[in-house]
PDB file of C-alpha atoms and ligand atoms in Angstrom:
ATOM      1  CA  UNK K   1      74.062-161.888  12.831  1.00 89.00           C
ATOM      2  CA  UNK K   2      71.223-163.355  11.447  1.00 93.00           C
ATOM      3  CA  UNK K   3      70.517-166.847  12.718  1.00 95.00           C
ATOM      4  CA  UNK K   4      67.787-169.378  12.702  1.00 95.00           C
ATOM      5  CA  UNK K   5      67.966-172.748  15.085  1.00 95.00           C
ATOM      6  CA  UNK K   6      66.959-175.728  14.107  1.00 94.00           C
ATOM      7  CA  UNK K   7      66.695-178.795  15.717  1.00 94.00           C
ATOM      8  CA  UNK K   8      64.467-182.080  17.070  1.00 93.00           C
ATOM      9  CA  UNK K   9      62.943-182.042  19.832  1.00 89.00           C
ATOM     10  CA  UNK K  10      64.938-183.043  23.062  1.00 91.00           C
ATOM     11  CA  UNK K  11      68.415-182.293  21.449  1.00 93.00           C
ATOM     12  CA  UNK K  12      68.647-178.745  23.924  1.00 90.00           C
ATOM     13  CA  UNK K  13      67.457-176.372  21.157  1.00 91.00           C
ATOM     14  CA  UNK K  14      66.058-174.153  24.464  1.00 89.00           C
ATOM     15  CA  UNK K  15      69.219-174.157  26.747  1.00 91.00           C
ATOM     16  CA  UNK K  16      71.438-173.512  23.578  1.00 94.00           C
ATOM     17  CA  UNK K  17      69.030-170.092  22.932  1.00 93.00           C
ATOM     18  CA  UNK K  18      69.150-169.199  25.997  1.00 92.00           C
ATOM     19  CA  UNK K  19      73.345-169.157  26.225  1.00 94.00           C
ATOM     20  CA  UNK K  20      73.761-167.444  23.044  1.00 92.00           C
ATOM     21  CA  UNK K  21      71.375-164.951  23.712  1.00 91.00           C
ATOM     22  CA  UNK K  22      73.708-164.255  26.468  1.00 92.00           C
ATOM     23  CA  UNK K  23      76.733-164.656  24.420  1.00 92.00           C
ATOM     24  CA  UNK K  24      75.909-162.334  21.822  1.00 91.00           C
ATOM     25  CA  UNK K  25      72.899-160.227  22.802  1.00 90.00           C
ATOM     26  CA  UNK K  26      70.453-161.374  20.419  1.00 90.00           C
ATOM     27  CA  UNK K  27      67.061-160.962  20.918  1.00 91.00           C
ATOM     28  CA  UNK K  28      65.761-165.017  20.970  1.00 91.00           C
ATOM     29  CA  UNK K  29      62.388-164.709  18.821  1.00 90.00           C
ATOM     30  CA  UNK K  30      60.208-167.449  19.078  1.00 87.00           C
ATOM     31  CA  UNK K  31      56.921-167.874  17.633  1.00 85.00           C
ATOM     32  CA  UNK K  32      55.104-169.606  19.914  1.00 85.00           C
ATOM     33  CA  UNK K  33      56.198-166.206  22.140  1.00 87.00           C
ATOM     34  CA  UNK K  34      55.229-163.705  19.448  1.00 88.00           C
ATOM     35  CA  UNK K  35      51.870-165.423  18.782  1.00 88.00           C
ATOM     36  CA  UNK K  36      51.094-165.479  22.411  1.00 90.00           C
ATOM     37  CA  UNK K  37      51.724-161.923  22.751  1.00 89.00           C
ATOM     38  CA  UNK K  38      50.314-160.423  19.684  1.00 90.00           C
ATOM     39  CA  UNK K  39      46.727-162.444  20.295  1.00 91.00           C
ATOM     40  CA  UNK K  40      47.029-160.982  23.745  1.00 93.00           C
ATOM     41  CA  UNK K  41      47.881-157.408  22.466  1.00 92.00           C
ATOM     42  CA  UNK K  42      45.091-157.331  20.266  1.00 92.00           C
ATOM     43  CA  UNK K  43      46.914-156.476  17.104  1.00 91.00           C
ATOM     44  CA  UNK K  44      45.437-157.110  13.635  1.00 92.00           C
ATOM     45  CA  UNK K  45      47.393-160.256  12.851  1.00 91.00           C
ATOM     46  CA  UNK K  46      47.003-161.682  16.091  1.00 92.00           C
ATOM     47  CA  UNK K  47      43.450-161.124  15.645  1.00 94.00           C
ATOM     48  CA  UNK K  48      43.682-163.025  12.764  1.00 93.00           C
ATOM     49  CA  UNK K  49      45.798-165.354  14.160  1.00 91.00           C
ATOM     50  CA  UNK K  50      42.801-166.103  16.807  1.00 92.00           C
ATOM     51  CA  UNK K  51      39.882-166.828  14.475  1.00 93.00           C
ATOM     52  CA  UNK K  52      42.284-169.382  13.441  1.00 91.00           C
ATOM     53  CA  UNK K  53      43.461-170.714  17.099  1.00 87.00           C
ATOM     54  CA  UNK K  54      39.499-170.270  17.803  1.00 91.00           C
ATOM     55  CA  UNK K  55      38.371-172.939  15.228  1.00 90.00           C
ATOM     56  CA  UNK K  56      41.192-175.049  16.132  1.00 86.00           C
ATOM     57  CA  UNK K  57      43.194-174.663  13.216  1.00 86.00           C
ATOM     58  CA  UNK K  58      46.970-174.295  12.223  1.00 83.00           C
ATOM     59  CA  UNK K  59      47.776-170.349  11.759  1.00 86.00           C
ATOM     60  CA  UNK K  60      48.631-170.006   8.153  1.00 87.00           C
ATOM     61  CA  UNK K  61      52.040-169.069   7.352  1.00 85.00           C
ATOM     62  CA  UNK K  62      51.228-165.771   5.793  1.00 85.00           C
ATOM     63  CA  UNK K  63      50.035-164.558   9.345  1.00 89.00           C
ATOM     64  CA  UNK K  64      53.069-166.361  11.131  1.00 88.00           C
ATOM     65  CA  UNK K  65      55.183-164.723   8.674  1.00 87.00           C
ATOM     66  CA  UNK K  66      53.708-161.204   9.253  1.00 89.00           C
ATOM     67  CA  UNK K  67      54.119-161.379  12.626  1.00 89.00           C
ATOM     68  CA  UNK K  68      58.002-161.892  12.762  1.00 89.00           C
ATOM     69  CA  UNK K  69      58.803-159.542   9.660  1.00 86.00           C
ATOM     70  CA  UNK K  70      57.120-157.308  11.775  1.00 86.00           C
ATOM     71  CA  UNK K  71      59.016-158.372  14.997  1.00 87.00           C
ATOM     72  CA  UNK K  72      62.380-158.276  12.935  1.00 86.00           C
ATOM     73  CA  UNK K  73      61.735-154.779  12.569  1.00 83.00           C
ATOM     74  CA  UNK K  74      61.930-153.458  16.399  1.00 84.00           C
ATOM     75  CA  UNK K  75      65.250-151.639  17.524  1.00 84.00           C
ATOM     76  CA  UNK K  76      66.426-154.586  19.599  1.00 86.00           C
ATOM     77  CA  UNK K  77      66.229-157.064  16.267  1.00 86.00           C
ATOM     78  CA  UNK K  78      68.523-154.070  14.124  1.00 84.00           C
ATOM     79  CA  UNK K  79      71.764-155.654  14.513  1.00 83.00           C
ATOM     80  CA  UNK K  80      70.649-159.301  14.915  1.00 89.00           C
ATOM     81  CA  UNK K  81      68.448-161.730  16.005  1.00 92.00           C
ATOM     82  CA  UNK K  82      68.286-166.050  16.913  1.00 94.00           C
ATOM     83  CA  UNK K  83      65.188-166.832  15.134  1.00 93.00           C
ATOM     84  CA  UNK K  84      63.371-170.712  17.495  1.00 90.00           C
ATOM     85  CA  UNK K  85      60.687-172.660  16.086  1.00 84.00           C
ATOM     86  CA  UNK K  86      60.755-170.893  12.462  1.00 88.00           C
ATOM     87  CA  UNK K  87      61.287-171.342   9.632  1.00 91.00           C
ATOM     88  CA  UNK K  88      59.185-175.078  10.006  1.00 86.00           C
ATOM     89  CA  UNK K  89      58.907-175.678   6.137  1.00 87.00           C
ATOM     90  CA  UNK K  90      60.556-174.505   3.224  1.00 90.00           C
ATOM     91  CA  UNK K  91      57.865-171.982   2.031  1.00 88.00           C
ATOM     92  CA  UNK K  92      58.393-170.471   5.361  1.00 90.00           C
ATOM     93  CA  UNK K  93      61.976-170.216   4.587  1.00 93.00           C
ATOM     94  CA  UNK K  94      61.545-168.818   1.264  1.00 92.00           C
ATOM     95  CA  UNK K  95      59.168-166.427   2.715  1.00 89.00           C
ATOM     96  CA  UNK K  96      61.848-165.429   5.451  1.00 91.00           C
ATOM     97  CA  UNK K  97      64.210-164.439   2.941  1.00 92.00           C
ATOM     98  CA  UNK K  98      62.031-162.443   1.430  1.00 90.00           C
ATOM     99  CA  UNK K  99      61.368-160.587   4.842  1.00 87.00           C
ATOM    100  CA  UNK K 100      65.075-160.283   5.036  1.00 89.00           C
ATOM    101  CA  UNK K 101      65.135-159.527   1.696  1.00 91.00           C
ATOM    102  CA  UNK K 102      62.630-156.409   1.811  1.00 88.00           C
ATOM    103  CA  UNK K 103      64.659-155.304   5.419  1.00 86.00           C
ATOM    104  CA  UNK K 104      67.928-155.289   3.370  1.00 90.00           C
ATOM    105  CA  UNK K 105      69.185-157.997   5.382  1.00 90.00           C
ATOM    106  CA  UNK K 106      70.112-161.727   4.687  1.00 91.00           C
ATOM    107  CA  UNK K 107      70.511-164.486   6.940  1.00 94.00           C
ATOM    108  CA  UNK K 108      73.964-165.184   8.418  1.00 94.00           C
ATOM    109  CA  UNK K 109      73.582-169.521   9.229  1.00 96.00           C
ATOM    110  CA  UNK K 110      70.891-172.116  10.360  1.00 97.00           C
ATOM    111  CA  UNK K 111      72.576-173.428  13.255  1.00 97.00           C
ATOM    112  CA  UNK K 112      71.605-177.256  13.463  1.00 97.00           C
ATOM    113  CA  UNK K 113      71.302-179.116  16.541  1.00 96.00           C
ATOM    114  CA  UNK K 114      71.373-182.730  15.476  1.00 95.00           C
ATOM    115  CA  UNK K 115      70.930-186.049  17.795  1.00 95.00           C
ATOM    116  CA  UNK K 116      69.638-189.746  16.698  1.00 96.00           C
ATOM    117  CA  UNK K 117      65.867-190.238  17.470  1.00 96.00           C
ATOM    118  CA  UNK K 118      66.722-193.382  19.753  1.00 96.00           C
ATOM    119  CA  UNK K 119      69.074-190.829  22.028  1.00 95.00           C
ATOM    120  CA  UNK K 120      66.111-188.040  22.199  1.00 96.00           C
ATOM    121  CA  UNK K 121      63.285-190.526  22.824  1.00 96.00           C
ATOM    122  CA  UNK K 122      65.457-191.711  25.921  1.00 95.00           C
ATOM    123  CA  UNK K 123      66.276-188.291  27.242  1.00 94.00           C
ATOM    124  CA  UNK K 124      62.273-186.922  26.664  1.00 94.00           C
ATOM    125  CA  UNK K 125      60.587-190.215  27.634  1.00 96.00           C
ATOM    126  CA  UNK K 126      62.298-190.345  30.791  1.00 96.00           C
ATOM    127  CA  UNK K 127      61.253-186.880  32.082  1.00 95.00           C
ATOM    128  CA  UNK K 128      59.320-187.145  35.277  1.00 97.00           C
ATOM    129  CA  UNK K 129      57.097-184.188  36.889  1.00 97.00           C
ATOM    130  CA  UNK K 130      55.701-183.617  40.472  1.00 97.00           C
ATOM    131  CA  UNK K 131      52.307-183.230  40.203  1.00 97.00           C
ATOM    132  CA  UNK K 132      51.886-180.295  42.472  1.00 96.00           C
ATOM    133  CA  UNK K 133      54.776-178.322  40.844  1.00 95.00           C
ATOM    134  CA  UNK K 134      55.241-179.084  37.479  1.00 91.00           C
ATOM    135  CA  UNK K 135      59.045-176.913  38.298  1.00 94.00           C
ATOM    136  CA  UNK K 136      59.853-180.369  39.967  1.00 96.00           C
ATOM    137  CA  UNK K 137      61.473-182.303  37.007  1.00 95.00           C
ATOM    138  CA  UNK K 138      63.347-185.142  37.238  1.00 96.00           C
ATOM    139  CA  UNK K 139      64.925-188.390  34.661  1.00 96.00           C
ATOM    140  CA  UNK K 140      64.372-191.450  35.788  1.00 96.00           C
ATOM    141  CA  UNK K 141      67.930-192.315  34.149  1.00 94.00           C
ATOM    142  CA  UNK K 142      69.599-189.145  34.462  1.00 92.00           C
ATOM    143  CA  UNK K 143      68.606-187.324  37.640  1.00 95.00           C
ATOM    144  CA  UNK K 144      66.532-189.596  39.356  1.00 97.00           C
ATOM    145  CA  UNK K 145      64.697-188.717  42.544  1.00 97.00           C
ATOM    146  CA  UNK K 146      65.224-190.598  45.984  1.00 97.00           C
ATOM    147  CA  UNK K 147      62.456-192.749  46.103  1.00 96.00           C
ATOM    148  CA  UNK K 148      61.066-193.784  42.715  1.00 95.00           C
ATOM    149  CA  UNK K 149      57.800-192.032  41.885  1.00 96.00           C
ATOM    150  CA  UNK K 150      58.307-189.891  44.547  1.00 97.00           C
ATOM    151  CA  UNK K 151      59.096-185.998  44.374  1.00 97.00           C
ATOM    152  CA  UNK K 152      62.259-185.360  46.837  1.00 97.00           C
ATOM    153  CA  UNK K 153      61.262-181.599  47.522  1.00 97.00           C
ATOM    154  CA  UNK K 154      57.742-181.965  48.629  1.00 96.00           C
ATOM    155  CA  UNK K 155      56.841-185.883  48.432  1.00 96.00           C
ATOM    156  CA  UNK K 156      53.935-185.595  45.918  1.00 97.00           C
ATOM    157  CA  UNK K 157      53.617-187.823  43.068  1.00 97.00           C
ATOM    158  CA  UNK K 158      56.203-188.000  39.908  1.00 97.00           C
ATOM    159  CA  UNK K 159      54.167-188.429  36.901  1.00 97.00           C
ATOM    160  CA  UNK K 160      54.893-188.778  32.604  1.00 96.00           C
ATOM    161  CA  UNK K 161      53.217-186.481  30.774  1.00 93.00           C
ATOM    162  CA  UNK K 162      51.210-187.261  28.268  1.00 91.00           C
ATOM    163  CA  UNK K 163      53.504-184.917  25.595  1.00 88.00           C
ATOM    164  CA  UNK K 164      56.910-186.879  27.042  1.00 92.00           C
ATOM    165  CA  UNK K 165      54.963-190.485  26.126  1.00 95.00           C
ATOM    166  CA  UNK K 166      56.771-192.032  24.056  1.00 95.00           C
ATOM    167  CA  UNK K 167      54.429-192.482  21.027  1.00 94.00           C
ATOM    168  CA  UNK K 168      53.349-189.105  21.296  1.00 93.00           C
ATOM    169  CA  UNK K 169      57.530-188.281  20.852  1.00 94.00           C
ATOM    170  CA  UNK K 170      58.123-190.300  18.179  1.00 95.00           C
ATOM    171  CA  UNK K 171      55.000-188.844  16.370  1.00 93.00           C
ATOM    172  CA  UNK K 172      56.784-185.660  17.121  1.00 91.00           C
ATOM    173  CA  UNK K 173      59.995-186.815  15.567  1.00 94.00           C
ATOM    174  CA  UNK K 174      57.916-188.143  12.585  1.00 93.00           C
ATOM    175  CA  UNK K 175      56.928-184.637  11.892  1.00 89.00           C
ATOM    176  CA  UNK K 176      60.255-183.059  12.380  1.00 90.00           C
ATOM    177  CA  UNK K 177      61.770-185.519  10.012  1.00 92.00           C
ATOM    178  CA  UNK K 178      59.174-184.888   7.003  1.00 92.00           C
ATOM    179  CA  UNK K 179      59.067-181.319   7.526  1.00 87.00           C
ATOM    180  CA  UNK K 180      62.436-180.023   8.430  1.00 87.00           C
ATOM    181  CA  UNK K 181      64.559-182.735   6.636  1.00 88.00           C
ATOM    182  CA  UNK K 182      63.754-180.372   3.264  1.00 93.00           C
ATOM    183  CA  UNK K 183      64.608-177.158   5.498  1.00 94.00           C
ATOM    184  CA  UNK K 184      68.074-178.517   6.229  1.00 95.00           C
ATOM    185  CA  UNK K 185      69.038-179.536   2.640  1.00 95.00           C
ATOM    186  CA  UNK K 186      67.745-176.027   1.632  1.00 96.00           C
ATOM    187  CA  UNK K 187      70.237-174.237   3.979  1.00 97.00           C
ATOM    188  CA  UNK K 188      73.212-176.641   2.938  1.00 97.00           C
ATOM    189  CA  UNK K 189      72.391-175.732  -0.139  1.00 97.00           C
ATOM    190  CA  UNK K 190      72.279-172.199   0.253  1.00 96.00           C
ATOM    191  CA  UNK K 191      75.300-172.906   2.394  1.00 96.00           C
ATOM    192  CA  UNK K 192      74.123-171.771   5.589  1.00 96.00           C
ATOM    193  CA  UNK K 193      73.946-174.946   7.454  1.00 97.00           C
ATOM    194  CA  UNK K 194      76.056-175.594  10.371  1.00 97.00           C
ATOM    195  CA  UNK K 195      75.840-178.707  12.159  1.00 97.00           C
ATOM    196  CA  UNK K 196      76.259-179.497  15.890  1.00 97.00           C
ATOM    197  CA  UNK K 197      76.715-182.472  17.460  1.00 96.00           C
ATOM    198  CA  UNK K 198      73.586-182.865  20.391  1.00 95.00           C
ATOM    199  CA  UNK K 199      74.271-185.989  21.716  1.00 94.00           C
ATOM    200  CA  UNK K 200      77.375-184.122  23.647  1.00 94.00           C
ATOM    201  CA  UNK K 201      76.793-182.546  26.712  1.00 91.00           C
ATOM    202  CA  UNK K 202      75.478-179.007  27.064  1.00 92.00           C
ATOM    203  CA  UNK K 203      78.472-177.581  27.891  1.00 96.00           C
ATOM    204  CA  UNK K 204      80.769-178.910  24.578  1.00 96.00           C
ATOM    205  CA  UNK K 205      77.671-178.352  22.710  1.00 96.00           C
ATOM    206  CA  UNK K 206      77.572-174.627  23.404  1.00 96.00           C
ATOM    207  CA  UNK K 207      81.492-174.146  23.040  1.00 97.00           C
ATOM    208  CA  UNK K 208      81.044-175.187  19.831  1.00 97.00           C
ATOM    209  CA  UNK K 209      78.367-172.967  18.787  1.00 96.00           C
ATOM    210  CA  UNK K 210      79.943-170.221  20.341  1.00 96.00           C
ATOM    211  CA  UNK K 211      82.939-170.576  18.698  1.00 96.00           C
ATOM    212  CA  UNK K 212      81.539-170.868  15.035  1.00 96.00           C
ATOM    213  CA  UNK K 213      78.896-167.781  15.584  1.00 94.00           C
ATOM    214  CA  UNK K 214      82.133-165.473  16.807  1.00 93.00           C
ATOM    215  CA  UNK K 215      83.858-166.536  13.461  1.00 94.00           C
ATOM    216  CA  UNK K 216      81.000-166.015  11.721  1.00 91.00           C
ATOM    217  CA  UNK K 217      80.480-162.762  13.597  1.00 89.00           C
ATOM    218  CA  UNK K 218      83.996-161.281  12.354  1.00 89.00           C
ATOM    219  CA  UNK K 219      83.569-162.590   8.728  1.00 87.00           C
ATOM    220  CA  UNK K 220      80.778-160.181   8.868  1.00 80.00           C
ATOM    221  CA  UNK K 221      82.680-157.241  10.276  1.00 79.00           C
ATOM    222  CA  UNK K 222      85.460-157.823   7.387  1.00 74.00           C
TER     223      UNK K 222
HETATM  224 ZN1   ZN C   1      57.524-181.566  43.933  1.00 91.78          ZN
END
């Protein structure tokens, strides 16, 4: 049980992780975690990974990929794993295989989370945080507070972020389209892609991905 997640931005990549971790047991491996903890470990690629950070540049993929063949190889990873936030590109991908590849292992689906950009600009541009706990998060459309503006658990301000601006969303959405648009006709390709429909609810959305990863789960047992 092999499985990568891909997704935009805003179409519930996180909450989806989170329920099949639970689901099937699968250790969720992100690599904005990883990074974080290898830099603060000290290890040798998250040493290298710092220079980079340090001079405020992108981590090359040869680090990034270093890092998770080398997470894919701890115990709790043997019999699985839900892979968040990698492969980004398609040399990444290629270079996962070949991580898989070298462990004797291949990868089981890219699980897609689709939605239209219009649909996840309107869920992330409506977010709303209290400024003295950022925990605080409302929609102004779908769970708005009391008293616009207002925080209804402490009465502190509600303020946009500057990441949940719209511009800075769409930019985001720019960059998942040119970069992960390639990633999802490699995995049809390869016949690993299956698609989900985001613009559901949470709850049909993660029925649905339950049910295909449990078929997919005893096609691998056969
Ligand atoms: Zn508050």
């Amino acid at each position: 049980m092999n499985l990568i997640l891909l997704g935009p931005p805003g179409a519930g990549k996180g909450t989806q992780a989170d329920r099949l971790r639970e689901d099937f047991g699968l250790p969720l491996i992100s690599t904005g975690d990883i990074l974080r903890s290898q830099v603060a470990e000290g290890t040798e690629l998250g040493n290298r990974a710092k220079r980079y950070m340090d001079a405020g540049e992108l981590v090359p993929d040869e680090v990034i990929v270093g890092m998770i063949t080398e997470r894919l190889g701890h115990g709790d990873a043997r019999d699985g794993f839900l892979l968040d936030g990698f492969p980004r590109n398609v040399e990444q991908a290629d270079a996962l295989g070949e991580a898989l590849g070298g462990l004797d292992r291949r990868l089981t689906a890219a699980l897609l989370i689709e939605a239209p950009d219009d649909e996840l600009v309107r869920r992330l541009a409506g977010r709303r945080v209290c400024v003295k706990n950022p925990s605080h998060i409302y929609h102004v459309e779908f769970d708005p507070p009391k008293h616009e503006g207002v925080c209804d658990q402490d009465g502190a301000r509600l303020i946009q972020r500057d990441d949940d601006r719209e511009e800075t969303i769409r930019r985001r959405l720019e960059v998942y389209h040119s970069q992960t648009e390639p990633l999802i006709d490699y995995y049809d390709r390869a016949g690993l892609l299956r698609r989900f429909d985001g613009r559901r609810n949470a709850d049909e959305v993660h029925t649905h991905i339950r049910a295909t990863v449990a078929t997919l789960r005893l096609e691998e047992q056969l």
